[in-house]
Coordinates of C-alpha atoms in Angstrom, one line a residue:
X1 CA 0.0 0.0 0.0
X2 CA 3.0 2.5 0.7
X3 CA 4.3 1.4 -2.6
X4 CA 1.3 2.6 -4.4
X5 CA 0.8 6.0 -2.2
X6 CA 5.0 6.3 -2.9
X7 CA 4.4 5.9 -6.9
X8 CA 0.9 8.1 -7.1
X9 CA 3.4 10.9 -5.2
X10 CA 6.0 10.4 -7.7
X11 CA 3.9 10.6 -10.6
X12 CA 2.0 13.8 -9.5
X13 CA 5.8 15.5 -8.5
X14 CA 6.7 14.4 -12.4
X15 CA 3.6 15.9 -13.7
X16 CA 4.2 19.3 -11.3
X17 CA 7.6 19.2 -12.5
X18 CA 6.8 18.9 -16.5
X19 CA 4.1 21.5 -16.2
X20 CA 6.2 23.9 -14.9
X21 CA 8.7 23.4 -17.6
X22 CA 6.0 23.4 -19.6
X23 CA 5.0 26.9 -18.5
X24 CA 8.6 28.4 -18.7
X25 CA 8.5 27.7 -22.0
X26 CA 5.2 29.0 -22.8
X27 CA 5.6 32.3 -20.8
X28 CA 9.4 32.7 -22.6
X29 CA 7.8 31.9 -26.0
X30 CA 9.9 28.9 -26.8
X31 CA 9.6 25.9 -28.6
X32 CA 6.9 24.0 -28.7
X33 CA 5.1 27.4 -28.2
X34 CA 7.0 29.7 -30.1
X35 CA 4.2 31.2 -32.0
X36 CA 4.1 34.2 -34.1
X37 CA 4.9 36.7 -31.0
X38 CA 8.3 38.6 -31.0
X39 CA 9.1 40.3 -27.6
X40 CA 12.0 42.0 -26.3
X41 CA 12.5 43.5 -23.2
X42 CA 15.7 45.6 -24.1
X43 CA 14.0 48.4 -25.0
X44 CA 13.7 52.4 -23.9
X45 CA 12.2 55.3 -24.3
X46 CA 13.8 57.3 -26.2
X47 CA 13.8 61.3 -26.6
X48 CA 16.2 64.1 -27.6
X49 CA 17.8 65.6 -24.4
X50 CA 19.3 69.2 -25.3
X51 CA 22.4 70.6 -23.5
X52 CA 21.8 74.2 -22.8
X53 CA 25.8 75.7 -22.8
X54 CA 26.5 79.4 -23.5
X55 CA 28.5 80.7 -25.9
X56 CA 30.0 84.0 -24.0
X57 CA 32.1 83.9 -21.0
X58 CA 30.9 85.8 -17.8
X59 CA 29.1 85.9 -14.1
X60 CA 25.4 84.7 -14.4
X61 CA 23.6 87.8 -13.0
X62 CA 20.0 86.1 -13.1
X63 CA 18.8 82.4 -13.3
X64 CA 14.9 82.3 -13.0
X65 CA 14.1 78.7 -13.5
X66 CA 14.2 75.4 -11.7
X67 CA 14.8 71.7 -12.1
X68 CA 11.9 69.9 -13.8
X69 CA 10.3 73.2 -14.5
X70 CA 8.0 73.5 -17.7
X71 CA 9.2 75.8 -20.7
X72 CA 8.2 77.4 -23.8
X73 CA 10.4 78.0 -26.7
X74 CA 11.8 81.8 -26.0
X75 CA 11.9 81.2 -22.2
X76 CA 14.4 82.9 -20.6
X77 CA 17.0 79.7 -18.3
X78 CA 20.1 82.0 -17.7
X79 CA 21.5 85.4 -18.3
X80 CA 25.0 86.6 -18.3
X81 CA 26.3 90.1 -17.0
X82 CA 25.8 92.2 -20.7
X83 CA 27.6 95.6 -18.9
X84 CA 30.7 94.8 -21.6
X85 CA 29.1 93.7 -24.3
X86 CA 26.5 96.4 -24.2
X87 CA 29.5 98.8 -24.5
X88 CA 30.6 96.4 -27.3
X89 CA 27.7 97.5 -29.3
X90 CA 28.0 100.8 -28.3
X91 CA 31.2 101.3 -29.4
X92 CA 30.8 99.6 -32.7
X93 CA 27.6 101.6 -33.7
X94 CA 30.3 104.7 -33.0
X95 CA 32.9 103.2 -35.6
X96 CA 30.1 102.6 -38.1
X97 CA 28.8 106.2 -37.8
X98 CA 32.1 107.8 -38.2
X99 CA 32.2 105.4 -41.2
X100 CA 29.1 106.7 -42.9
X101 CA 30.2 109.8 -42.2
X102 CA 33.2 109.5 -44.3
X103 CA 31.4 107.9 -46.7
X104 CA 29.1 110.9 -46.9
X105 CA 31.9 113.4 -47.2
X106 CA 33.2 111.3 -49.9
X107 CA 30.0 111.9 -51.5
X108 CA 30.3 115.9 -51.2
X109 CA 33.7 115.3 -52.8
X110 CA 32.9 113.6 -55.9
X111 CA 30.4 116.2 -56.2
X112 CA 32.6 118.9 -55.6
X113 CA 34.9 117.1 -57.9
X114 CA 32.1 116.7 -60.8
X115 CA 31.4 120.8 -60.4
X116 CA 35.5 121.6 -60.4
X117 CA 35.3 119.4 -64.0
X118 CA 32.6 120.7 -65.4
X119 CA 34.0 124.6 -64.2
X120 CA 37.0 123.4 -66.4
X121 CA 34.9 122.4 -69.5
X122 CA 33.2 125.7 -69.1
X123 CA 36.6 127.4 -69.6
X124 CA 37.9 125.6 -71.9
X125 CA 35.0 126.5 -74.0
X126 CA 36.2 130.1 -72.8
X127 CA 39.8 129.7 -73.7
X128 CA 38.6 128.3 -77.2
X129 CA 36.5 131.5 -78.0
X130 CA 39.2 133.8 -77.0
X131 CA 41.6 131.7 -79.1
X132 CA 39.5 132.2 -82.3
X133 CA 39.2 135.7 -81.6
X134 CA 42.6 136.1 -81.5
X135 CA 43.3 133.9 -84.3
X136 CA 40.9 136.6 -86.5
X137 CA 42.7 139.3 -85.3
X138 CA 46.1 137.8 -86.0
X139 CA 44.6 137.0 -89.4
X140 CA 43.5 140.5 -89.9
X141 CA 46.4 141.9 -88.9
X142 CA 48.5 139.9 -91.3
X143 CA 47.0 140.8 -94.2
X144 CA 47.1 144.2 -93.1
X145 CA 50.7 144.3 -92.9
X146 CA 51.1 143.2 -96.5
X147 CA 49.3 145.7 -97.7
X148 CA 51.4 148.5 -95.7
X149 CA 48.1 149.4 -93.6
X150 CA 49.1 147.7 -90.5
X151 CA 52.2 148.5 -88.8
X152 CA 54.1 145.9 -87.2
X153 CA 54.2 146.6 -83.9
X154 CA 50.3 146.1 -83.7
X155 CA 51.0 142.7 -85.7
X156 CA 53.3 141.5 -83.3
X157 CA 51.1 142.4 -80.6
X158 CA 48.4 140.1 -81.7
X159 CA 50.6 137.3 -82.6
X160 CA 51.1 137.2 -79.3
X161 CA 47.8 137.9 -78.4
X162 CA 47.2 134.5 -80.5
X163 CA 50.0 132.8 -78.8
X164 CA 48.9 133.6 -75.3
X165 CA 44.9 132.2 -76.3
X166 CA 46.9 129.2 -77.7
X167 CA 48.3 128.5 -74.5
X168 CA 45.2 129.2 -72.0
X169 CA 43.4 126.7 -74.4
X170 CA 46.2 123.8 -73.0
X171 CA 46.8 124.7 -69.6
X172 CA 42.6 124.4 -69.1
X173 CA 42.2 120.9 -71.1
X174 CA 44.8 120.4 -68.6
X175 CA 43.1 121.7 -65.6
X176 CA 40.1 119.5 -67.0
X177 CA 42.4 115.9 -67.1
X178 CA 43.3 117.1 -63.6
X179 CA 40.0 117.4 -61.9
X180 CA 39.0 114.1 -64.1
X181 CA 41.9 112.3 -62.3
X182 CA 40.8 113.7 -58.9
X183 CA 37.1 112.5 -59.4
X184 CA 38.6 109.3 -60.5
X185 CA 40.7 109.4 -57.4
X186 CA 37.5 110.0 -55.3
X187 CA 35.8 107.3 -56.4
X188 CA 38.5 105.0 -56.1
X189 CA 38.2 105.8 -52.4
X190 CA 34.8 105.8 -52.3
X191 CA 35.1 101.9 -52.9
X192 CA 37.2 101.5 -49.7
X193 CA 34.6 103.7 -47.7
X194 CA 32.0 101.2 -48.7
X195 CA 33.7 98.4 -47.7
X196 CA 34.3 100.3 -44.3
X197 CA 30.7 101.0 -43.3
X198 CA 30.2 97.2 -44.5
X199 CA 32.4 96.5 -42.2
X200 CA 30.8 98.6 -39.3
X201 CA 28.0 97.0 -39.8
X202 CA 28.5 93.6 -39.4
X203 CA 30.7 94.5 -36.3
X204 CA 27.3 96.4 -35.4
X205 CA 25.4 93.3 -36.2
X206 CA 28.2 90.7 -34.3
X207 CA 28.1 92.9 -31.3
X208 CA 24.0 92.8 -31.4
X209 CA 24.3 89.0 -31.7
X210 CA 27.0 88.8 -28.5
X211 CA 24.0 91.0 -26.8
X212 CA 21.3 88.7 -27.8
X213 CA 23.8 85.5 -26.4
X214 CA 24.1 86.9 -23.2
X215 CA 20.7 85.6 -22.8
X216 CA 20.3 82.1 -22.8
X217 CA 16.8 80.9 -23.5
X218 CA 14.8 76.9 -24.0
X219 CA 15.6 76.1 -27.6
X220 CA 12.3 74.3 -27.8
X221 CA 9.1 74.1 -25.5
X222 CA 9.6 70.8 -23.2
X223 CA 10.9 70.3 -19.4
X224 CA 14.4 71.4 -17.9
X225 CA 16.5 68.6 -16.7
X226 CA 18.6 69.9 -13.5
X227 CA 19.6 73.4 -14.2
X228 CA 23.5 73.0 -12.9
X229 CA 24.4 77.2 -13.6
X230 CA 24.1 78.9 -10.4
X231 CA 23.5 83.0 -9.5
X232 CA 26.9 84.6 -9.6
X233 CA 29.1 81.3 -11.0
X234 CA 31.4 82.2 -14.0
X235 CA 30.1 80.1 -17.4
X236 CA 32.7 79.8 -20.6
X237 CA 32.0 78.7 -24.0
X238 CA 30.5 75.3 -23.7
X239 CA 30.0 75.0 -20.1
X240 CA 26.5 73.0 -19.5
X241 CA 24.1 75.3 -17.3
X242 CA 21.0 72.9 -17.8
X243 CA 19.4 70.9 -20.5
X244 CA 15.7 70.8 -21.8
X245 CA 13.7 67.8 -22.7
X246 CA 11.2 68.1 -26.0
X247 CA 7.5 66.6 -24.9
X248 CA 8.1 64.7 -27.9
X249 CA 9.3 60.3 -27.0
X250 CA 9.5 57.4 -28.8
X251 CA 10.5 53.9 -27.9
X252 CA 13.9 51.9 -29.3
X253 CA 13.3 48.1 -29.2
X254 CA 16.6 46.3 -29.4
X255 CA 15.8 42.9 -31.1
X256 CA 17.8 40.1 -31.8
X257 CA 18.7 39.7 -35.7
X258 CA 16.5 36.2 -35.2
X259 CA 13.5 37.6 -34.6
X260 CA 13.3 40.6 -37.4
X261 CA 12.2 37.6 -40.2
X262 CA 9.1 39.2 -41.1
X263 CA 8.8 42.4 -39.5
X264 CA 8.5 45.6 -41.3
X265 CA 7.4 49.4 -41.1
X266 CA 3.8 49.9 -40.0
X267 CA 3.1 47.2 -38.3
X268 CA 1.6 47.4 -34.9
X269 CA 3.8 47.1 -32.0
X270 CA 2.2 46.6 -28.3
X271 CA 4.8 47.9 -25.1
X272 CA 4.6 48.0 -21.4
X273 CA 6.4 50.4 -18.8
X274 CA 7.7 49.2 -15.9
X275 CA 7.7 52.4 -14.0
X276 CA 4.0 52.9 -14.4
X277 CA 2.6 49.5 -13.4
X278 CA 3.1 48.0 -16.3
X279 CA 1.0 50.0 -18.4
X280 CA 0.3 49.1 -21.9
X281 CA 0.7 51.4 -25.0
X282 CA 0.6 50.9 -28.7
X283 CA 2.6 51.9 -31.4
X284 CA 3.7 51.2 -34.8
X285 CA 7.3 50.4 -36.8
X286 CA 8.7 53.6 -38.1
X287 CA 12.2 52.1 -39.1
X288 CA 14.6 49.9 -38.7
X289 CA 18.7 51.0 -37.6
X290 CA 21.1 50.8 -40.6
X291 CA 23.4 48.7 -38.7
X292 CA 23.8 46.6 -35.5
X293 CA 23.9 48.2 -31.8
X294 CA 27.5 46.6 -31.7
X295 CA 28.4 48.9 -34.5
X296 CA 27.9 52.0 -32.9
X297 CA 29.7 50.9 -29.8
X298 CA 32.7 52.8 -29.4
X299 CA 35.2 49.7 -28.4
X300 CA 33.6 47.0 -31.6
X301 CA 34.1 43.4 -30.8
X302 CA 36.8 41.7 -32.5
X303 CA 35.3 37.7 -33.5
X304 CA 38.4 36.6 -35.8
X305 CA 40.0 34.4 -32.8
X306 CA 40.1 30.8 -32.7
X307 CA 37.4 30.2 -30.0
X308 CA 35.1 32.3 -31.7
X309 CA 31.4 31.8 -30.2
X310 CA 28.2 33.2 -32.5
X311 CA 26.1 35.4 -30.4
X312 CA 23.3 36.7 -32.2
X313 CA 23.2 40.3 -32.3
X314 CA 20.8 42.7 -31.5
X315 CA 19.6 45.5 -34.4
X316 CA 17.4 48.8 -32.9
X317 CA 13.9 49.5 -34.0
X318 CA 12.7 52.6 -33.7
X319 CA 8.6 52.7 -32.4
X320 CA 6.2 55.5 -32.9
X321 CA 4.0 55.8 -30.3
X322 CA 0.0 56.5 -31.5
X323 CA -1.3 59.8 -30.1
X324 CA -4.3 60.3 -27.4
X325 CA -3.4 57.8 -24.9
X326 CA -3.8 57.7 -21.6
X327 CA -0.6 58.3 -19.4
X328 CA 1.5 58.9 -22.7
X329 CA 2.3 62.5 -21.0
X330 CA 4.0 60.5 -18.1
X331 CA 6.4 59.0 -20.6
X332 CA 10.0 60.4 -20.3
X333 CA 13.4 58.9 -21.7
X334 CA 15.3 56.1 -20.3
X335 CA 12.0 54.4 -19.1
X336 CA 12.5 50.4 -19.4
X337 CA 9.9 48.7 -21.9
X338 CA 8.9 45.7 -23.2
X339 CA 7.6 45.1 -26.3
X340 CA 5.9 42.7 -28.4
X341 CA 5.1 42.8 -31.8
X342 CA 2.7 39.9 -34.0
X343 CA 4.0 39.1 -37.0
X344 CA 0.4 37.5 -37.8
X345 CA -0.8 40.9 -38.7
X346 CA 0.6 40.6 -42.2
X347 CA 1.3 43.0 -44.9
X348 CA -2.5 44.3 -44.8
X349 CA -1.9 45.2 -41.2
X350 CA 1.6 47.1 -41.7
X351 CA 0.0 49.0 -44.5
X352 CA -3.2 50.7 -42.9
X353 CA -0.9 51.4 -40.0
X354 CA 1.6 53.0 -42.0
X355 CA -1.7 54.7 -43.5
X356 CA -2.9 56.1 -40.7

């Protein structure tokens, strides 16, 4: 009888034993239960964490925000003492008026210079008129003399009368070439006092950006991280002060390269997150990573030894999350997931998700 009771106890501990084995492998979705169900518990959410750094060196003279705090795009994190760049701006709106200012005497040059040349036009015209008079009465006075009218004293004295209209007609074509060259001249330098009030201006316009920098504001509307610049503390170029979080997650599901036979974008993708009870979410494949996590890693694996072991690797799938659910506003990077996605759906299934 204690043989029987022994054997019935045996049998019953074997049966215990096989159905637990039996659920292992169901809950762990291996064979003879490895149905159509890929799941993965290496997975995050993911979001894009931006490092708030300024790019001015000087004392922090106001810090109005806190750790955690909400923000809009435009919102004001840190500002640094502007005392010196303020006089930066000053000082180059200064240069950039004396500047124009040359530039604008310049102008009253070339047309001082454009008036001087056509002054000398006007007397060459003169000197031309007074030549051809003379030239008449040189004329006149020769003919005279051949005849014994004229005497010669009054001959010579408009041949020299001639002579002298001769020369007033060079010296102003040569006044005119000279107040041509000055204009010329002018110009010439009007170029360079261009370039100098371009100049100005961008210093102008560099000194208003150094202004605007002095104030550093959120990039994008989301939640600060913890703001690490402090009231008074002396910031760089490049030293972090705080970082800002975008409203905006998705998840990254590391699977294994043996499970990604028959998955593609669009299809539907079911998650739960630990840190809120194990709350479930849907999503959809947006895309797939263009290499292998180990890929990215900064120290790769070297495999060409003698003892070499096959470990299948892992290849990230990015996961859209689908708007209007609940507790999707509670979702922040770096929560752990798991994921699951049915491969059963099909092609019909991938495409009116990738539809919608």
């Amino acid at each position: 009888m204690t043989k029987i009771f022994r054997s019935i106890a045996t049998y019953i501990a074997l049966f215990i034993g096989a159905a637990g084995i039996l659920v292992v492998l169901y809950a762990w979705n291996l064979p003879p239960f490895h149905g159509s169900v890929e799941m993965t518990n290496d997975a995050y959410v993911r979001g894009q964490v931006t490092l708030l750094s300024p790019q001015l060196a000087g004392y922090l003279v106001e810090v109005p925000v806190q750790d955690y705090q909400k923000v809009r795009k435009g919102d004001l994190v840190a500002r640094i003492d502007d005392r010196i760049y303020t006089q930066k701006l000053e000082q180059a709106k200064a240069t950039l008026a004396a500047a124009e200012a040359a530039l604008a005497n310049s102008e009253q040059s070339r047309k001082s210079g454009e008036a001087k040349i056509a002054s000398a036009k006007a007397a060459i015209e003169s000197t031309k008129a007074a030549l051809q008079a003379a030239s008449t009465a040189h004329a006149r006075t020769e003919s005279l003399l051949e005849k014994n009218i004229a005497s010669q004293s009054e001959a010579e004295k408009n041949r020299a009368a001639f002579d002298q209209a001769q020369a007033a007609v060079h010296q102003a074509e040569a006044a005119a070439l000279v107040a041509e060259q000055d204009l010329n001249t002018i110009v010439v330098s009007r170029r360079s006092l261009e370039a100098n009030v371009e100049s100005a201006r961008a210093a102008v316009r560099l000194a208003e950006i150094d202004l605007q920098n002095t104030r550093i504001v959120a990039p994008q509307d989301g939640t600060l991280g913890e703001v690490t610049g402090r009231l008074g503390q002396y910031v760089s170029v490049g030293t972090q002060i705080g970082s800002v979080v975008p409203d905006r997650v998705w998840v990254v599901a590391n699977f294994k390269e043996t499970q990604l036979d028959g998955m593609k974008p669009g299809q539907q993708v079911t998650f739960t997150v630990d840190a809120l009870g194990h709350q479930a979410f849907t999503g959809h494949i947006e895309r797939f990573a263009p290499a292998t996590g180990s890929e990215f890693s900064v120290i790769k694996a070297d495999n060409a030894t003698g003892n070499f072991t096959k470990v299948a690797q892992r290849i990230p799938v990015r996961i859209a999350i689908e708007p209007q659910q609940p507790f999707t506003d509670r979702l922040v990077p770096g929560m752990s997931v798991v994921a699951s996605v049915d491969l059963a759906q099909g092609d019909a299934a991938a495409a009116r998700t990738a539809a919608n």
